Structure formats: structure tokens, C-alpha cells
Amino acid sequence: MAPPPISNTIRRLRFDHGEMTQQELADRIGMTRQTVAAIEQNKYSPSLEAAFRIAEVFGVEIGDVFQWKKTVSG
């Protein structure tokens, strides 16, 4: 299965915010560390609510966290 067409900057944002751990982010958004790791590694696309929660933690717009890569079909 191909990875989702969404990339993110969570790792950089965590680093820029005092080297926040995946666990610290998970605690702040009400998810598990494993889920945060999967999202960060582009193995899992978060729900829209989770995406907004992540952006809120970092004080940025959702588009600064997640980027959609248009795929060419056919």
C-alpha cells in the first residue's frame, strides 16, 4: 500500500519547540505515542480533529503542519 499523499513537519516543529518528545505531543493531543510516531512517519493520516489539535499545540496553521501532495491518477 502506498503511503498517504500527506506529508508533515511534525518532527521539525517538535524540535523547534524545545525538542518536545513524541510522548509529550501525544499527551497534549490525547493520543498515544505510537500514533504520533505513525503520523510523523507518514504511515497514518490523522483525523481532521487530531490535525487541528497538533497545529494548536505548536501555535501554527494546519497548513504549516500538513502538506497535501497531489497525485496523478491513470
PDB file of C-alpha atoms in Angstrom:
ATOM      1  CA  MET A   1       0.000   0.000   0.000  1.00  0.00           C
ATOM      2  CA  ALA A   2       1.288   3.431  -0.943  1.00  0.00           C
ATOM      3  CA  PRO A   3       1.866   5.986   1.788  1.00  0.00           C
ATOM      4  CA  PRO A   4      -0.833   8.658   2.135  1.00  0.00           C
ATOM      5  CA  PRO A   5      -0.351  11.718  -0.089  1.00  0.00           C
ATOM      6  CA  ILE A   6       0.102  13.878   3.001  1.00  0.00           C
ATOM      7  CA  SER A   7       3.449  14.919   4.415  1.00  0.00           C
ATOM      8  CA  ASN A   8       4.100  16.807   7.629  1.00  0.00           C
ATOM      9  CA  THR A   9       6.620  18.882   9.526  1.00  0.00           C
ATOM     10  CA  ILE A  10       5.870  17.480  12.992  1.00  0.00           C
ATOM     11  CA  ARG A  11       9.431  16.339  13.674  1.00  0.00           C
ATOM     12  CA  ARG A  12      10.840  19.802  12.875  1.00  0.00           C
ATOM     13  CA  LEU A  13       8.085  21.508  14.870  1.00  0.00           C
ATOM     14  CA  ARG A  14       8.798  19.291  17.885  1.00  0.00           C
ATOM     15  CA  PHE A  15      12.496  20.143  17.628  1.00  0.00           C
ATOM     16  CA  ASP A  16      11.712  23.859  17.315  1.00  0.00           C
ATOM     17  CA  HIS A  17       9.520  23.709  20.421  1.00  0.00           C
ATOM     18  CA  GLY A  18      12.162  22.744  22.952  1.00  0.00           C
ATOM     19  CA  GLU A  19      12.799  19.308  21.457  1.00  0.00           C
ATOM     20  CA  MET A  20       9.334  18.134  22.512  1.00  0.00           C
ATOM     21  CA  THR A  21       9.123  14.353  22.601  1.00  0.00           C
ATOM     22  CA  GLN A  22       6.553  12.316  20.724  1.00  0.00           C
ATOM     23  CA  GLN A  23       5.131  11.336  24.126  1.00  0.00           C
ATOM     24  CA  GLU A  24       4.760  14.967  25.213  1.00  0.00           C
ATOM     25  CA  LEU A  25       2.916  15.780  21.985  1.00  0.00           C
ATOM     26  CA  ALA A  26       0.754  12.680  22.360  1.00  0.00           C
ATOM     27  CA  ASP A  27      -0.194  13.679  25.918  1.00  0.00           C
ATOM     28  CA  ARG A  28      -1.167  17.179  24.774  1.00  0.00           C
ATOM     29  CA  ILE A  29      -3.416  15.950  21.946  1.00  0.00           C
ATOM     30  CA  GLY A  30      -4.891  12.918  23.709  1.00  0.00           C
ATOM     31  CA  MET A  31      -3.309  10.238  21.527  1.00  0.00           C
ATOM     32  CA  THR A  32      -0.707   7.525  22.029  1.00  0.00           C
ATOM     33  CA  ARG A  33       2.970   7.991  21.284  1.00  0.00           C
ATOM     34  CA  GLN A  34       2.709   5.188  18.729  1.00  0.00           C
ATOM     35  CA  THR A  35       0.001   7.082  16.839  1.00  0.00           C
ATOM     36  CA  VAL A  36       2.067  10.274  16.856  1.00  0.00           C
ATOM     37  CA  ALA A  37       5.059   8.311  15.548  1.00  0.00           C
ATOM     38  CA  ALA A  38       2.972   6.798  12.740  1.00  0.00           C
ATOM     39  CA  ILE A  39       1.602  10.217  11.747  1.00  0.00           C
ATOM     40  CA  GLU A  40       5.084  11.747  11.861  1.00  0.00           C
ATOM     41  CA  GLN A  41       6.465   8.970   9.632  1.00  0.00           C
ATOM     42  CA  ASN A  42       3.622   9.416   7.109  1.00  0.00           C
ATOM     43  CA  LYS A  43       2.343   5.906   7.818  1.00  0.00           C
ATOM     44  CA  TYR A  44      -1.003   7.165   9.096  1.00  0.00           C
ATOM     45  CA  SER A  45      -3.151  10.204   8.271  1.00  0.00           C
ATOM     46  CA  PRO A  46      -4.686  11.785  11.357  1.00  0.00           C
ATOM     47  CA  SER A  47      -8.330  12.733  11.678  1.00  0.00           C
ATOM     48  CA  LEU A  48      -9.120  16.337  10.917  1.00  0.00           C
ATOM     49  CA  GLU A  49      -9.668  16.975  14.621  1.00  0.00           C
ATOM     50  CA  ALA A  50      -6.275  15.497  15.511  1.00  0.00           C
ATOM     51  CA  ALA A  51      -4.603  17.554  12.782  1.00  0.00           C
ATOM     52  CA  PHE A  52      -6.097  20.750  14.216  1.00  0.00           C
ATOM     53  CA  ARG A  53      -5.048  19.740  17.738  1.00  0.00           C
ATOM     54  CA  ILE A  54      -1.459  19.195  16.584  1.00  0.00           C
ATOM     55  CA  ALA A  55      -1.395  22.603  14.863  1.00  0.00           C
ATOM     56  CA  GLU A  56      -2.834  24.226  18.004  1.00  0.00           C
ATOM     57  CA  VAL A  57      -0.105  22.721  20.208  1.00  0.00           C
ATOM     58  CA  PHE A  58       2.535  24.369  18.031  1.00  0.00           C
ATOM     59  CA  GLY A  59       0.597  27.614  17.569  1.00  0.00           C
ATOM     60  CA  VAL A  60       0.645  27.374  13.775  1.00  0.00           C
ATOM     61  CA  GLU A  61      -1.846  26.999  10.945  1.00  0.00           C
ATOM     62  CA  ILE A  62      -2.783  23.475   9.939  1.00  0.00           C
ATOM     63  CA  GLY A  63      -1.124  24.049   6.541  1.00  0.00           C
ATOM     64  CA  ASP A  64       2.172  24.671   8.330  1.00  0.00           C
ATOM     65  CA  VAL A  65       1.986  21.156   9.796  1.00  0.00           C
ATOM     66  CA  PHE A  66       0.459  19.119   6.978  1.00  0.00           C
ATOM     67  CA  GLN A  67       1.003  19.349   3.236  1.00  0.00           C
ATOM     68  CA  TRP A  68      -1.063  17.504   0.654  1.00  0.00           C
ATOM     69  CA  LYS A  69       0.756  16.063  -2.345  1.00  0.00           C
ATOM     70  CA  LYS A  70      -1.488  15.881  -5.382  1.00  0.00           C
ATOM     71  CA  THR A  71      -1.171  12.525  -7.082  1.00  0.00           C
ATOM     72  CA  VAL A  72      -1.600  11.894 -10.766  1.00  0.00           C
ATOM     73  CA  SER A  73      -4.093   9.131 -11.464  1.00  0.00           C
ATOM     74  CA  GLY A  74      -4.089   6.876 -14.513  1.00  0.00           C
TER      75      GLY A  74
END
